[in-house]
Coordinates of C-alpha atoms and ligand atoms in Angstrom, one line a residue:
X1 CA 0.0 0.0 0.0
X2 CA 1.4 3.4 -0.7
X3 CA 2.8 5.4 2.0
X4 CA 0.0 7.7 3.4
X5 CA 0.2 11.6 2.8
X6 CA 0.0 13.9 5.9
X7 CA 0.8 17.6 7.0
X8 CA 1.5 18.0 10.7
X9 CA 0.3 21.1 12.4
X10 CA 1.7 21.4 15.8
X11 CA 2.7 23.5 18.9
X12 CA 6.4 22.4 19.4
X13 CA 6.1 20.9 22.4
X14 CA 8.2 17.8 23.1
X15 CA 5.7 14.8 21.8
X16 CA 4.9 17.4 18.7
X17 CA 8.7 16.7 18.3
X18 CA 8.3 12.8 19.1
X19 CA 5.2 12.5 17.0
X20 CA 7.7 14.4 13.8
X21 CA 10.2 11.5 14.8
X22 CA 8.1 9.1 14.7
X23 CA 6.4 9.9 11.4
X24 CA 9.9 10.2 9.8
X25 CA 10.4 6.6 11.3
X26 CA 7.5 4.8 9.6
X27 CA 7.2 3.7 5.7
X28 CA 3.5 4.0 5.9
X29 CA 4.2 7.4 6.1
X30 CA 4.6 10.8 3.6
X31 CA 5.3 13.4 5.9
X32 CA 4.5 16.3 3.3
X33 CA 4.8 19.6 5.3
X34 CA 4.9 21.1 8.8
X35 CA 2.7 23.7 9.6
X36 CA 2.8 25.9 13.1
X37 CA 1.2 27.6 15.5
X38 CA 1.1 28.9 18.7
X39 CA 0.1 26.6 21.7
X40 CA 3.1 25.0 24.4
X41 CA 5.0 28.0 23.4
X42 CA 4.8 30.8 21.2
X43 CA 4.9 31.2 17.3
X44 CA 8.9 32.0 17.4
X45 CA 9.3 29.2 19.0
X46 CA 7.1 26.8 17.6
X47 CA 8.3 27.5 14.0
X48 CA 11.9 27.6 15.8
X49 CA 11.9 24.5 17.5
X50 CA 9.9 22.6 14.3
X51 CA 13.2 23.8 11.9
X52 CA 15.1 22.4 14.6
X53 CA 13.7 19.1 14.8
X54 CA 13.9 18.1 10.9
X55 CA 17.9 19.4 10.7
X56 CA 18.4 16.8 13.6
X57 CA 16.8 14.0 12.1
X58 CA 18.2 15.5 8.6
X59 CA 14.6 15.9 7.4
X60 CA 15.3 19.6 6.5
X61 CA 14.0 18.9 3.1
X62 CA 10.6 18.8 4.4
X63 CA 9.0 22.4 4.4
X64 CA 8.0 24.2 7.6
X65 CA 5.2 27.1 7.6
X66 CA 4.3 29.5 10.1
X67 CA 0.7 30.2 11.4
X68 CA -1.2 31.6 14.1
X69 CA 0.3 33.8 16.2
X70 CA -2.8 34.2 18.8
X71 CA -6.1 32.1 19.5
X72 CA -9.4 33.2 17.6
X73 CA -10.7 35.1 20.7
X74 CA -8.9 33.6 23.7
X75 CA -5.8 35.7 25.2
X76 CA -2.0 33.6 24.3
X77 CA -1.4 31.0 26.7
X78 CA 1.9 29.5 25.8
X79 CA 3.5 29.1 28.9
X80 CA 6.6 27.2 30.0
X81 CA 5.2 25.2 32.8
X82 CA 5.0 21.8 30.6
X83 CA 8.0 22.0 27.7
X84 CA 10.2 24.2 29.2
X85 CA 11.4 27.4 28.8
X86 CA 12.7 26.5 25.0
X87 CA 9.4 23.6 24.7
X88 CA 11.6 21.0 23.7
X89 CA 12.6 20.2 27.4
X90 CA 16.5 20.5 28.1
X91 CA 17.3 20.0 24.7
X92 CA 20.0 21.9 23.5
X93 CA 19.6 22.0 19.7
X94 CA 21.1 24.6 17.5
X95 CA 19.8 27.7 15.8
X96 CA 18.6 26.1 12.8
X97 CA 19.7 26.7 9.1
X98 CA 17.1 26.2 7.3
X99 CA 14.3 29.0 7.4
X100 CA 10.4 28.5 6.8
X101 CA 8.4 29.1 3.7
X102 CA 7.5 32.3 2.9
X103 CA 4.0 32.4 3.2
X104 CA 1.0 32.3 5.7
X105 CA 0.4 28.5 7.4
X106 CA -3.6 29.1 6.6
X107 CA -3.1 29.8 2.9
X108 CA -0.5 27.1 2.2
X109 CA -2.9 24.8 3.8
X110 CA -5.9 25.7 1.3
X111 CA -3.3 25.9 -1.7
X112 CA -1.9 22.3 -0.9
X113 CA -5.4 21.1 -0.4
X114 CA -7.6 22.7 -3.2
X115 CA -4.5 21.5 -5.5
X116 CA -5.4 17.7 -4.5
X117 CA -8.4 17.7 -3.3
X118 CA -9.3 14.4 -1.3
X119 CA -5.5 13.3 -1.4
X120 CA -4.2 14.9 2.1
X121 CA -4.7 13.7 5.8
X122 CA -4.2 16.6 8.3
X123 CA -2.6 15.8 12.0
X124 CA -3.4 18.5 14.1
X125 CA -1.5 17.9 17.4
X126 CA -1.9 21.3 19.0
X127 CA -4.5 24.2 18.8
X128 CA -6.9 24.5 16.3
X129 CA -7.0 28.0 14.7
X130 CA -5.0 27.2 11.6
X131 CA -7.3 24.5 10.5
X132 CA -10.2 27.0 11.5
X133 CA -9.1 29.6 9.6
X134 CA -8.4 27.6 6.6
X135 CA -11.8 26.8 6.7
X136 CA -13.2 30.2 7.0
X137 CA -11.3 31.7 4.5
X138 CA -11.7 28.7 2.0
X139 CA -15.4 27.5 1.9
X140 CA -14.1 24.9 -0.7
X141 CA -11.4 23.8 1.9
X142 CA -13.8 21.6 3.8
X143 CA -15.1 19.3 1.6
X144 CA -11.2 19.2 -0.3
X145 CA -9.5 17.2 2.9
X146 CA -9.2 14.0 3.1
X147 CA -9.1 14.0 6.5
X148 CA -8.2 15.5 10.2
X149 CA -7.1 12.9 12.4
X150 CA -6.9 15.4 16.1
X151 CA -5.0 14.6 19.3
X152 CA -7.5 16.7 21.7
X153 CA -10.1 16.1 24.2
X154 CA -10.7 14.2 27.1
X155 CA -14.3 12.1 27.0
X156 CA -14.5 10.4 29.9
X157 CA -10.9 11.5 31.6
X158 CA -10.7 14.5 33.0
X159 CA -9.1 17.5 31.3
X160 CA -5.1 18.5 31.8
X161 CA -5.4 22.2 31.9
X162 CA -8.6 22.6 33.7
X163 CA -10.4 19.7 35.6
X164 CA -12.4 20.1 32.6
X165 CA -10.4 20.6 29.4
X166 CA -7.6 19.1 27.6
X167 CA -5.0 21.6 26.5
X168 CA -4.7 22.1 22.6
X169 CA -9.0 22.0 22.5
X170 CA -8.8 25.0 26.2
X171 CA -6.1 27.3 24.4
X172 CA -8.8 27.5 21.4
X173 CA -12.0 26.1 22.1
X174 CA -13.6 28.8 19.6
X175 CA -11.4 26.8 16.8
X176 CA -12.1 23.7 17.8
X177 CA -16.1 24.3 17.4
X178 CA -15.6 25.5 13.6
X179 CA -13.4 22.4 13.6
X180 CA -15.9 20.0 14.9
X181 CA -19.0 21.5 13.0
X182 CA -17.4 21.8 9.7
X183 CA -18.4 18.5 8.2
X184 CA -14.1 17.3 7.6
X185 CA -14.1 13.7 8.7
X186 CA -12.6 13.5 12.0
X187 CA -10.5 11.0 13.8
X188 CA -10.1 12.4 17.6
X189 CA -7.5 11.2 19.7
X190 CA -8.4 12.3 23.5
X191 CA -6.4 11.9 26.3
X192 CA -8.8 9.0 27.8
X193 CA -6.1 7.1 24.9
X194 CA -2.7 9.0 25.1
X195 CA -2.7 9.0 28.6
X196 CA -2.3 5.2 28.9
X197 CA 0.5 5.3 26.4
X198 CA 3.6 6.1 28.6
X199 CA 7.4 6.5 27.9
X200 CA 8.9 5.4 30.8
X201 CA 12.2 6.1 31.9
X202 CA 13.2 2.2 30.9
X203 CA 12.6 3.0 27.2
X204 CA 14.8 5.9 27.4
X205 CA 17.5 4.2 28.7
X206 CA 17.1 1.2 26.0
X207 CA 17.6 4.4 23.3
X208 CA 20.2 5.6 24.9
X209 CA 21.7 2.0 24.3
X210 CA 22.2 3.3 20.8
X211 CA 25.2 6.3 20.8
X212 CA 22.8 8.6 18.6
X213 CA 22.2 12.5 18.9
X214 CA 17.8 11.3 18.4
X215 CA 18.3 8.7 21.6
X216 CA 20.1 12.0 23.2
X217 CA 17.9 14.2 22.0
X218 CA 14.7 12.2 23.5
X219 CA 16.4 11.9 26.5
X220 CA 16.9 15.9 26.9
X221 CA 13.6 16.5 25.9
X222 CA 11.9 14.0 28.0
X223 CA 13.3 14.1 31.1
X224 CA 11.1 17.2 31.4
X225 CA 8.1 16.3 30.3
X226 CA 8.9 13.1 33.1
X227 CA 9.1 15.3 35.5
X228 CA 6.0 16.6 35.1
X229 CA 4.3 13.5 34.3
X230 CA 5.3 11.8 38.3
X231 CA 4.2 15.0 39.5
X232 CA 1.0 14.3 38.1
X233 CA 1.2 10.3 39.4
X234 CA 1.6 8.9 35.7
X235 CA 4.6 6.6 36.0
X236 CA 5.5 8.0 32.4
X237 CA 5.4 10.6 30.1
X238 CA 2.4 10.7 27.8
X239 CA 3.2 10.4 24.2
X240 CA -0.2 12.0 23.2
X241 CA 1.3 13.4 19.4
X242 CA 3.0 10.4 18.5
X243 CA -0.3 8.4 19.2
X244 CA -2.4 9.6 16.3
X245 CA -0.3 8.5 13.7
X246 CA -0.9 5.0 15.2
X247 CA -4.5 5.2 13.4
X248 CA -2.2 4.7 10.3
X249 CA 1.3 2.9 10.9
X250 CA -1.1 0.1 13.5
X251 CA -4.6 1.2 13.5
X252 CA -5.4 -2.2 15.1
X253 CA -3.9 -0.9 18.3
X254 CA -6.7 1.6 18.9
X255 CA -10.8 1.1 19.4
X256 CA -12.3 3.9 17.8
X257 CA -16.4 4.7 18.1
X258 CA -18.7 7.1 15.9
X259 CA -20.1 9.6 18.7
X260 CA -21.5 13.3 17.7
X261 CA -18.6 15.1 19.9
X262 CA -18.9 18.9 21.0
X263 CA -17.2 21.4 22.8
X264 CA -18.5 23.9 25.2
X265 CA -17.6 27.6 24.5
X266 CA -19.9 29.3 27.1
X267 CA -17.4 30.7 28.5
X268 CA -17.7 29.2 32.2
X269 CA -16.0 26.7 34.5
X270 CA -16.0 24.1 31.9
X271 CA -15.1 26.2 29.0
X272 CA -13.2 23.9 26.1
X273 CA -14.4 21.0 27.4
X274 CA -15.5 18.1 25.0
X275 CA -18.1 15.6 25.6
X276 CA -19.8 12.8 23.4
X277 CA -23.4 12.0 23.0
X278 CA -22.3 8.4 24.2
X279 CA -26.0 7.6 25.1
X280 CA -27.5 9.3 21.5
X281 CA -29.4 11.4 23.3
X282 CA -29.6 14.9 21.2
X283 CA -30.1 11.9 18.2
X284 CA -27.6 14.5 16.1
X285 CA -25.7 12.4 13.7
X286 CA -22.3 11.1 14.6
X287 CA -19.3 14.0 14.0
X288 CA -16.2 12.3 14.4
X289 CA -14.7 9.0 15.4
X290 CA -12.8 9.0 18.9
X291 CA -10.6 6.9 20.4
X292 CA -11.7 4.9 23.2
X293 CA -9.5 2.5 23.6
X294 CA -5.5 1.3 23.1
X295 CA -3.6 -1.6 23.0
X296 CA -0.9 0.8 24.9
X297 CA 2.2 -1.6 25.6
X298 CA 2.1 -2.5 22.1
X299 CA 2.4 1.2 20.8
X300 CA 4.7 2.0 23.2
X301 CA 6.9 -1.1 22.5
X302 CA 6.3 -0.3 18.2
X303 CA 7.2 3.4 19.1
X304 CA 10.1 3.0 21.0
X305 CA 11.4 0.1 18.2
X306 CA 10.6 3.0 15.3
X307 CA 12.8 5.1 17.6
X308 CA 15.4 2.6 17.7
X309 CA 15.5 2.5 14.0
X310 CA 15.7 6.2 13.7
X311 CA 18.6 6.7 16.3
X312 CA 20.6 4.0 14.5
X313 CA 20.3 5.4 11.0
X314 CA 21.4 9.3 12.4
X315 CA 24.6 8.7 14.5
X316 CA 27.2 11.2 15.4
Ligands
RIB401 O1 -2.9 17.8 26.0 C1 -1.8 17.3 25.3 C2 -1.6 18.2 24.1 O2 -1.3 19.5 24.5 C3 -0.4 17.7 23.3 O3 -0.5 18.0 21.9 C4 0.8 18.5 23.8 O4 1.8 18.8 22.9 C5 0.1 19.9 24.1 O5 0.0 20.6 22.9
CA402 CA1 1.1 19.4 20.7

């Protein structure tokens, strides 16, 4: 089967890095295009830490494209608590060489789609408002991607950010409701699924077997995000990115159901919070398809082998 096309848009954030790994990892996989927005950390950084990423893996070849600077309506978030100061952890990667491409994330998207319509999966691993401006601007945009496969949510967990709301869906909830309502198919990966798939300290030091600046990088990044994570009593750090590109490289690994998903944007305590009609109740058609359930030793086992593979072909 040929290798499936994708465009990453992503906060740069440490798993947004893991989840660009990972993609470069896996032949099932045409990683086409990086787009950015704000989200763990600013624009700058984002687009800074994205260029980053590719020279290490020596992926500059793949272009990166700035986006949003700010939410639809909600004030900038990015904050360091999470990712670190940088948002790639204590990772000390160098200025990067290559530069991105000289236009607008939103109107690259709509070029690159409307020039193949029904050809291009979008992974959207951070806030929404690129994809929702995209859709705005474009009316034909909609209907022209193949689909957006989202890691956001929490259905039956509770949120990360508030007790209510998972991060990338709180920092632009007003994004997210174009998102959901605008007719794309859907593929939402909450974090009632990502937050049983946990890099654990044991799979770092099995990379760090392999004398490779990707096992040294993860390790730098990670050790954050770890940090964090036992804070939080997770005995690992949640590899929420790298876990929608499962639903092509081992979709067997996840259960995903048809539910009409939607997100609040009142305004109030549970502002960006997501919740399915589990029971049917509103009888509104289903929206989206959302993972449930994963098989999560075995995508943690076939993600840390794909990062095995990586950190052996990229040594010093
Ligand atoms: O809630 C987890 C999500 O928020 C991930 O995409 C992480 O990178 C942050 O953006
Ligand atoms: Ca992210």
């Amino acid at each position: 089967m040929s290798p499936k096309r994708i465009i990453i848009d992503t906060d740069p954030g440490i798993d947004d890095a893991l989840a660009f790994l990972f993609a470069l990892a896996s032949p099932e996989i045409k990683f086409e295009a990086l787009t950015t927005t704000q989200g763990n950390v600013t624009l700058e950084k984002a687009t800074r830490n994205a260029l980053s990423v590719l020279e290490l893996a020596k992926a500059s070849h793949i272009p990166v494209v700035q986006g949003s600077m700010f939410p639809l309506v909600q004030p900038l978030r990015a904050s360091a608590d999470v990712h670190g100061a940088s948002g790639l952890g204590n990772s000390k990667l160098p200025e990067p060489h290559s530069k991105p491409v000289a236009q607008h994330a939103v109107d690259f998207l709509i070029e690159k789609i409307l020039a193949e319509p029904n050809k291009i999966s979008i992974f959207p691993i951070g806030p929404l408002t690129n994809i929702a401006m995209a859709i705005r601007k474009e009316p034909k945009f909609a209907k022209a991607v193949r689909e957006l496969v989202i890691m956001g949510g929490a259905i039956q967990d509770g949120g990360n950010v508030t007790p209510q709301a998972e991060f990338n869906i709180y920092v632009d909830p007003h994004a997210a409701h174009i998102v959901f309502h605008s007719g794309i198919p859907i593929t939402l990966i909450p974090l009632d699924v990502t937050q049983k798939c946990l890099l654990r300290q044991e799979h770092i030091d099995r990379l760090l077997k392999i004398n490779s600046p990707i096992s040294r990088f993860i390790r730098d990044a990670v050790n954050v995000y770890l940090k964090v994570s036992y804070e939080r009593g997770f005995e690992g750090s949640a590899l929420h990115d790298p876990l929608t590109l499962a639903t092509i490289i081992a979709p067997e690994l996840l259960t995903l159901k048809e539910y009409y998903v939607d997100v609040d944007i009142s305004g109030g305590i549970s502002m960006g919070n997501t919740f399915a009609d589990i029971y049917n109740i509103t009888k509104k058609p289903p929206n989206m398809k959302v993972g449930m359930n994963v098989r999560s030793d075995d995508f943690v086992e076939l993600f840390t082998q794909r990062m095995e593979k990586l950190s052996r072909s990229i040594t010093d």
